[in-house]
Amino acid sequence: MSGLDGILYPAIEPYASGMLAVGDGHRIYWETSGAPDGKPVVFLHGGPGGGTAPWQRRFFDPERYRIVLVDQRGCGRSEPHASQAEADLSAVTTWHLVSDLELLREHLGVERWQVFGGSWGSALALAYAQAHPDRVTEIILRGIFTVRRHELDWFYEGGAQALFPDLWEAYVAPIPSGERAHMIEAYHRRLTHPDPDVHVPAAVAWTVWEASTITLRPDREAIAKASEPRNAVAFARIENHFFRHGGWFREGQLIEDAGLLRDIPGVIVQGRYDVCTPMMTAWELHRAWPEAELVVVDDAGHAATEPGIAAALRAATDRFAG
């Protein structure tokens, strides 16, 4: 991520890491970096199913923050991995992930922490903070996504093809024309198929569609990474699983319950040209939670790696570093 040099903090290594048993046969990977006695912050990755990466530590001042990264159930270095043929996602839900965060907080001896999440991580951050507001010092969100039906329909069922008709053709290619009226369901049948010749191409097509559309300009490195079969299968399976169930939220829950966050300082960072999670959701969240500052980056899409987004996120963490 050399393009972020000069915007984010220098690369650092974790000083501790481990695997935490969270029940249902799952163990989640966690790590801590920065200052052991610093202000605790937990980074919530996207997807769901994206996993963490070392560059994500760089949003936080390592002299002032105790930085916690965690791979959510089924992805990254957590076990069992959702790419396995016998993967069972029945205990991989939003509310399992919220409970996992509480177990991790207690395991690390953290009283309260800042919650930082982008894309799906913004949904998980909102769900966690609304369930445990007394454990949250501040909230920093990027690319707001709340798993409402019209958000899913826009990106996965056809709306976004208006901007990317060429890339949409590759996304729908694994699905016979007679099944394309319900793409999430059609993909579910293929992603859960036991034959790798069926589920791997479907997973790669799903993941590449997302990777190809999240930046204002194409990021060839990210697109190539999305084509790697193991991570693509886990990513696509977990995302599709969550989206089929509406994130286990009642429709509109995260916006409707934003009043629970009134006493928590917050910053919402949103790219003006975010196609994956359009600005309408960030605006609606800001209207429901006016105490949070809304920062609109006019020359950016969805990804945290875009310079304007990265700079706004670092400014937010610096502001709350104490």
Short mmCIF file of C-alpha atoms in Angstrom, two decimals:
data_model
loop_
_atom_site.label_atom_id
_atom_site.label_comp_id
_atom_site.label_asym_id
_atom_site.label_seq_id
_atom_site.Cartn_x
_atom_site.Cartn_y
_atom_site.Cartn_z
CA MET A 1 0.00 0.00 0.00
CA SER A 2 2.80 2.41 -0.96
CA GLY A 3 0.18 4.81 -2.34
CA LEU A 4 -0.83 5.55 1.24
CA ASP A 5 2.68 6.60 2.31
CA GLY A 6 2.52 10.15 3.54
CA ILE A 7 -1.19 9.79 4.33
CA LEU A 8 -1.26 7.00 6.90
CA TYR A 9 1.17 6.10 9.66
CA PRO A 10 4.21 3.91 8.87
CA ALA A 11 3.84 0.13 8.83
CA ILE A 12 4.13 -1.61 12.19
CA GLU A 13 4.08 -5.19 13.46
CA PRO A 14 1.82 -6.61 16.18
CA TYR A 15 3.27 -7.11 19.64
CA ALA A 16 0.73 -9.83 20.52
CA SER A 17 -1.68 -12.13 18.70
CA GLY A 18 -3.72 -15.23 19.32
CA MET A 19 -6.73 -17.39 18.56
CA LEU A 20 -9.81 -16.95 20.76
CA ALA A 21 -12.37 -19.76 21.07
CA VAL A 22 -15.79 -18.13 20.75
CA GLY A 23 -18.05 -21.18 20.69
CA ASP A 24 -19.78 -23.25 18.01
CA GLY A 25 -16.41 -24.70 17.05
CA HIS A 26 -15.08 -21.30 15.92
CA ARG A 27 -11.79 -19.64 16.82
CA ILE A 28 -11.09 -16.07 15.76
CA TYR A 29 -7.70 -14.54 15.07
CA TRP A 30 -6.82 -11.32 16.89
CA GLU A 31 -3.75 -9.14 17.16
CA THR A 32 -2.67 -5.99 18.98
CA SER A 33 -0.17 -3.39 17.82
CA GLY A 34 0.86 0.14 18.70
CA ALA A 35 1.07 1.22 22.35
CA PRO A 36 0.15 -1.47 24.91
CA ASP A 37 -1.10 1.24 27.27
CA GLY A 38 -2.66 3.36 24.53
CA LYS A 39 -6.28 4.17 23.75
CA PRO A 40 -8.00 0.91 22.67
CA VAL A 41 -9.51 0.78 19.18
CA VAL A 42 -10.98 -2.21 17.37
CA PHE A 43 -10.87 -2.36 13.56
CA LEU A 44 -13.87 -4.09 11.95
CA HIS A 45 -13.14 -5.29 8.43
CA GLY A 46 -15.50 -5.38 5.51
CA GLY A 47 -17.20 -8.04 3.48
CA PRO A 48 -18.46 -9.73 5.58
CA GLY A 49 -15.72 -12.22 4.89
CA GLY A 50 -12.91 -9.86 3.94
CA GLY A 51 -10.47 -10.50 6.78
CA THR A 52 -7.82 -8.07 8.00
CA ALA A 53 -4.52 -6.97 6.46
CA PRO A 54 -1.37 -5.36 7.92
CA TRP A 55 -1.96 -1.97 6.23
CA GLN A 56 -5.12 -1.49 8.27
CA ARG A 57 -3.01 -0.85 11.38
CA ARG A 58 -1.78 2.35 9.74
CA PHE A 59 -4.94 4.41 10.32
CA PHE A 60 -3.94 4.84 13.96
CA ASP A 61 -1.11 6.69 15.69
CA PRO A 62 0.98 3.81 17.10
CA GLU A 63 2.25 6.06 19.90
CA ARG A 64 -1.27 6.75 21.18
CA TYR A 65 -3.45 3.77 20.21
CA ARG A 66 -3.65 0.16 21.27
CA ILE A 67 -4.76 -1.21 17.90
CA VAL A 68 -6.87 -4.37 17.81
CA LEU A 69 -7.45 -6.19 14.52
CA VAL A 70 -9.72 -9.23 14.42
CA ASP A 71 -10.70 -11.65 11.65
CA GLN A 72 -14.42 -12.34 11.91
CA ARG A 73 -15.75 -15.90 11.90
CA GLY A 74 -14.95 -17.98 8.83
CA CYS A 75 -12.40 -15.72 7.14
CA GLY A 76 -8.86 -14.42 7.29
CA ARG A 77 -6.89 -16.49 9.78
CA SER A 78 -9.96 -17.52 11.79
CA GLU A 79 -11.00 -21.15 11.88
CA PRO A 80 -12.77 -23.05 10.41
CA HIS A 81 -12.40 -21.22 7.12
CA ALA A 82 -15.50 -20.78 4.98
CA SER A 83 -13.66 -21.98 1.89
CA GLN A 84 -13.65 -25.55 3.21
CA ALA A 85 -15.93 -27.98 1.41
CA GLU A 86 -17.78 -28.84 4.63
CA ALA A 87 -18.13 -25.20 5.74
CA ASP A 88 -21.11 -24.67 8.05
CA LEU A 89 -22.19 -21.03 8.33
CA SER A 90 -25.16 -21.62 10.63
CA ALA A 91 -23.27 -20.02 13.55
CA VAL A 92 -21.89 -17.16 11.45
CA THR A 93 -24.37 -14.31 11.90
CA THR A 94 -24.24 -10.64 12.85
CA TRP A 95 -25.18 -11.40 16.43
CA HIS A 96 -22.53 -14.10 16.77
CA LEU A 97 -19.99 -11.50 15.60
CA VAL A 98 -21.29 -8.93 18.09
CA SER A 99 -20.93 -11.50 20.89
CA ASP A 100 -17.44 -12.35 19.66
CA LEU A 101 -16.41 -8.72 20.00
CA GLU A 102 -17.58 -8.68 23.60
CA LEU A 103 -15.65 -11.87 24.33
CA LEU A 104 -12.55 -10.38 22.72
CA ARG A 105 -12.90 -7.11 24.63
CA GLU A 106 -13.09 -9.01 27.91
CA HIS A 107 -10.23 -11.32 26.90
CA LEU A 108 -7.99 -8.31 26.22
CA GLY A 109 -9.00 -6.58 29.46
CA VAL A 110 -10.45 -3.56 27.65
CA GLU A 111 -13.07 -1.52 29.53
CA ARG A 112 -14.18 0.64 26.58
CA TRP A 113 -12.85 1.06 23.07
CA GLN A 114 -13.19 3.09 19.92
CA VAL A 115 -14.97 1.21 17.13
CA PHE A 116 -13.74 1.73 13.56
CA GLY A 117 -15.52 0.02 10.66
CA GLY A 118 -15.94 0.39 6.92
CA SER A 119 -18.46 -1.06 4.46
CA TRP A 120 -19.82 -4.21 6.16
CA GLY A 121 -17.63 -3.15 9.08
CA SER A 122 -19.81 -0.04 9.40
CA ALA A 123 -22.91 -2.23 9.78
CA LEU A 124 -21.20 -4.39 12.38
CA ALA A 125 -19.91 -1.29 14.20
CA LEU A 126 -23.43 0.16 14.35
CA ALA A 127 -24.90 -3.16 15.51
CA TYR A 128 -22.25 -3.54 18.21
CA ALA A 129 -22.49 0.06 19.41
CA GLN A 130 -26.29 -0.03 19.53
CA ALA A 131 -26.14 -3.26 21.56
CA HIS A 132 -23.30 -2.12 23.85
CA PRO A 133 -23.19 1.70 23.86
CA ASP A 134 -21.55 1.77 27.27
CA ARG A 135 -18.50 -0.04 25.86
CA VAL A 136 -17.86 2.42 23.00
CA THR A 137 -15.85 5.65 23.33
CA GLU A 138 -16.21 6.83 19.71
CA ILE A 139 -17.34 5.46 16.36
CA ILE A 140 -15.58 6.04 13.03
CA LEU A 141 -17.41 4.72 9.97
CA ARG A 142 -16.66 4.60 6.24
CA GLY A 143 -18.78 3.62 3.23
CA ILE A 144 -22.03 3.15 5.13
CA PHE A 145 -23.88 -0.12 4.57
CA THR A 146 -26.91 -1.27 6.56
CA VAL A 147 -28.00 -4.39 4.59
CA ARG A 148 -31.41 -3.00 3.66
CA ARG A 149 -33.21 -4.62 0.76
CA HIS A 150 -32.82 -1.70 -1.62
CA GLU A 151 -29.09 -1.46 -0.87
CA LEU A 152 -28.66 -5.12 -1.83
CA ASP A 153 -30.89 -4.78 -4.90
CA TRP A 154 -28.85 -1.82 -6.13
CA PHE A 155 -25.47 -3.58 -6.10
CA TYR A 156 -26.24 -7.28 -6.47
CA GLU A 157 -29.54 -7.44 -8.35
CA GLY A 158 -29.03 -5.00 -11.20
CA GLY A 159 -29.05 -1.31 -10.26
CA ALA A 160 -25.30 -0.76 -10.48
CA GLN A 161 -25.15 -2.25 -13.98
CA ALA A 162 -26.28 1.19 -15.19
CA LEU A 163 -22.76 2.41 -14.44
CA PHE A 164 -20.82 -0.81 -15.11
CA PRO A 165 -22.65 -2.73 -17.87
CA ASP A 166 -19.40 -4.30 -19.07
CA LEU A 167 -18.43 -5.58 -15.63
CA TRP A 168 -22.02 -6.67 -14.94
CA GLU A 169 -21.81 -9.12 -17.84
CA ALA A 170 -18.96 -10.94 -16.10
CA TYR A 171 -20.88 -10.96 -12.80
CA VAL A 172 -23.98 -12.57 -14.31
CA ALA A 173 -22.03 -14.95 -16.56
CA PRO A 174 -22.07 -17.94 -14.11
CA ILE A 175 -25.87 -17.67 -13.78
CA PRO A 176 -28.22 -19.01 -16.51
CA SER A 177 -30.46 -16.29 -17.97
CA GLY A 178 -33.57 -17.90 -16.50
CA GLU A 179 -32.25 -17.41 -12.94
CA ARG A 180 -31.03 -13.84 -13.20
CA ALA A 181 -34.15 -12.27 -11.72
CA HIS A 182 -32.87 -13.26 -8.26
CA MET A 183 -29.08 -13.10 -8.39
CA ILE A 184 -28.35 -13.49 -4.68
CA GLU A 185 -30.42 -16.68 -4.54
CA ALA A 186 -28.95 -17.99 -7.79
CA TYR A 187 -25.44 -17.39 -6.50
CA HIS A 188 -26.32 -19.12 -3.22
CA ARG A 189 -27.10 -22.34 -5.10
CA ARG A 190 -23.70 -22.25 -6.80
CA LEU A 191 -21.61 -21.07 -3.86
CA THR A 192 -22.93 -23.92 -1.72
CA HIS A 193 -22.50 -26.52 -4.46
CA PRO A 194 -19.96 -29.18 -3.39
CA ASP A 195 -18.18 -29.27 -6.76
CA PRO A 196 -15.26 -26.79 -6.94
CA ASP A 197 -15.83 -26.51 -10.67
CA VAL A 198 -19.15 -24.89 -9.76
CA HIS A 199 -18.50 -22.90 -6.60
CA VAL A 200 -15.01 -21.56 -7.37
CA PRO A 201 -15.86 -19.76 -10.65
CA ALA A 202 -19.02 -18.39 -9.05
CA ALA A 203 -17.06 -17.11 -6.04
CA VAL A 204 -14.42 -15.46 -8.20
CA ALA A 205 -17.06 -13.76 -10.38
CA TRP A 206 -18.91 -12.46 -7.28
CA THR A 207 -15.72 -11.17 -5.64
CA VAL A 208 -14.21 -9.64 -8.77
CA TRP A 209 -17.46 -7.72 -9.42
CA GLU A 210 -17.07 -6.06 -6.03
CA ALA A 211 -13.33 -5.48 -6.33
CA SER A 212 -13.77 -3.93 -9.78
CA THR A 213 -16.34 -1.36 -8.70
CA ILE A 214 -15.28 -0.14 -5.24
CA THR A 215 -12.66 2.37 -6.39
CA LEU A 216 -13.10 5.51 -8.48
CA ARG A 217 -10.45 4.16 -10.86
CA PRO A 218 -9.69 0.44 -11.34
CA ASP A 219 -7.29 -1.05 -8.78
CA ARG A 220 -5.65 -3.88 -10.69
CA GLU A 221 -3.87 -5.22 -7.61
CA ALA A 222 -7.14 -5.52 -5.67
CA ILE A 223 -8.89 -7.15 -8.63
CA ALA A 224 -6.08 -9.72 -8.99
CA LYS A 225 -6.23 -10.48 -5.27
CA ALA A 226 -9.99 -11.00 -5.52
CA SER A 227 -9.37 -13.74 -8.08
CA GLU A 228 -7.48 -15.93 -5.58
CA PRO A 229 -9.81 -18.93 -5.13
CA ARG A 230 -9.53 -19.70 -1.40
CA ASN A 231 -10.26 -16.19 -0.17
CA ALA A 232 -12.80 -15.58 -2.94
CA VAL A 233 -14.81 -18.64 -1.89
CA ALA A 234 -14.87 -17.61 1.78
CA PHE A 235 -15.66 -13.99 0.93
CA ALA A 236 -18.48 -14.80 -1.50
CA ARG A 237 -20.02 -17.53 0.66
CA ILE A 238 -20.09 -15.38 3.80
CA GLU A 239 -21.36 -12.27 2.01
CA ASN A 240 -24.08 -14.19 0.21
CA HIS A 241 -25.08 -15.93 3.46
CA PHE A 242 -25.46 -12.61 5.26
CA PHE A 243 -27.29 -10.92 2.41
CA ARG A 244 -29.81 -13.75 1.99
CA HIS A 245 -30.74 -13.18 5.64
CA GLY A 246 -30.75 -9.38 5.53
CA GLY A 247 -27.90 -9.33 8.04
CA TRP A 248 -30.33 -10.70 10.66
CA PHE A 249 -31.63 -7.13 11.08
CA ARG A 250 -35.22 -6.05 10.84
CA GLU A 251 -35.52 -3.88 7.74
CA GLY A 252 -34.05 -0.46 8.46
CA GLN A 253 -32.96 -1.37 12.00
CA LEU A 254 -29.55 0.30 12.05
CA ILE A 255 -30.91 3.65 10.86
CA GLU A 256 -34.02 3.51 13.05
CA ASP A 257 -31.96 2.74 16.17
CA ALA A 258 -29.31 5.40 15.53
CA GLY A 259 -30.75 7.41 18.43
CA LEU A 260 -29.05 4.93 20.76
CA LEU A 261 -25.74 6.49 19.66
CA ARG A 262 -26.61 10.07 20.64
CA ASP A 263 -24.04 10.23 23.44
CA ILE A 264 -21.20 8.64 21.44
CA PRO A 265 -18.95 10.95 19.38
CA GLY A 266 -18.80 9.85 15.75
CA VAL A 267 -17.44 10.56 12.29
CA ILE A 268 -18.97 9.22 9.06
CA VAL A 269 -16.65 9.24 6.02
CA GLN A 270 -18.33 8.75 2.65
CA GLY A 271 -17.08 8.84 -0.94
CA ARG A 272 -19.34 10.92 -3.16
CA TYR A 273 -19.06 8.39 -6.01
CA ASP A 274 -19.33 5.22 -3.94
CA VAL A 275 -21.17 2.75 -6.18
CA CYS A 276 -20.98 -0.21 -3.78
CA THR A 277 -22.65 1.62 -0.87
CA PRO A 278 -24.11 4.83 -2.33
CA MET A 279 -24.15 8.01 -0.29
CA MET A 280 -27.91 7.82 0.33
CA THR A 281 -27.30 5.51 3.30
CA ALA A 282 -24.62 7.70 4.86
CA TRP A 283 -26.93 10.70 4.50
CA GLU A 284 -29.85 8.87 6.11
CA LEU A 285 -27.63 7.75 8.98
CA HIS A 286 -26.40 11.31 9.48
CA ARG A 287 -29.98 12.60 9.54
CA ALA A 288 -30.86 10.00 12.17
CA TRP A 289 -27.63 10.65 14.12
CA PRO A 290 -26.92 14.37 13.57
CA GLU A 291 -24.39 14.47 16.39
CA ALA A 292 -21.97 12.52 14.15
CA GLU A 293 -19.89 14.56 11.72
CA LEU A 294 -20.41 13.63 8.05
CA VAL A 295 -17.30 14.00 5.88
CA VAL A 296 -18.02 13.68 2.15
CA VAL A 297 -14.97 13.03 -0.03
CA ASP A 298 -15.90 14.44 -3.43
CA ASP A 299 -13.28 12.63 -5.51
CA ALA A 300 -13.62 9.09 -4.12
CA GLY A 301 -15.57 5.89 -4.39
CA HIS A 302 -15.89 3.20 -1.72
CA ALA A 303 -12.43 1.91 -0.83
CA ALA A 304 -10.47 2.93 2.25
CA THR A 305 -7.32 2.87 0.11
CA GLU A 306 -8.41 5.90 -1.92
CA PRO A 307 -6.30 8.88 -0.80
CA GLY A 308 -9.16 11.19 0.16
CA ILE A 309 -10.92 8.48 2.17
CA ALA A 310 -7.70 7.42 3.90
CA ALA A 311 -6.83 11.01 4.82
CA ALA A 312 -10.30 11.64 6.29
CA LEU A 313 -10.14 8.44 8.34
CA ARG A 314 -6.70 9.29 9.72
CA ALA A 315 -7.91 12.78 10.61
CA ALA A 316 -10.78 11.22 12.55
CA THR A 317 -8.55 8.83 14.50
CA ASP A 318 -6.13 11.66 15.27
CA ARG A 319 -9.03 13.77 16.55
CA PHE A 320 -10.14 11.07 18.97
CA ALA A 321 -6.68 9.88 20.05
CA GLY A 322 -6.88 11.85 23.29
#
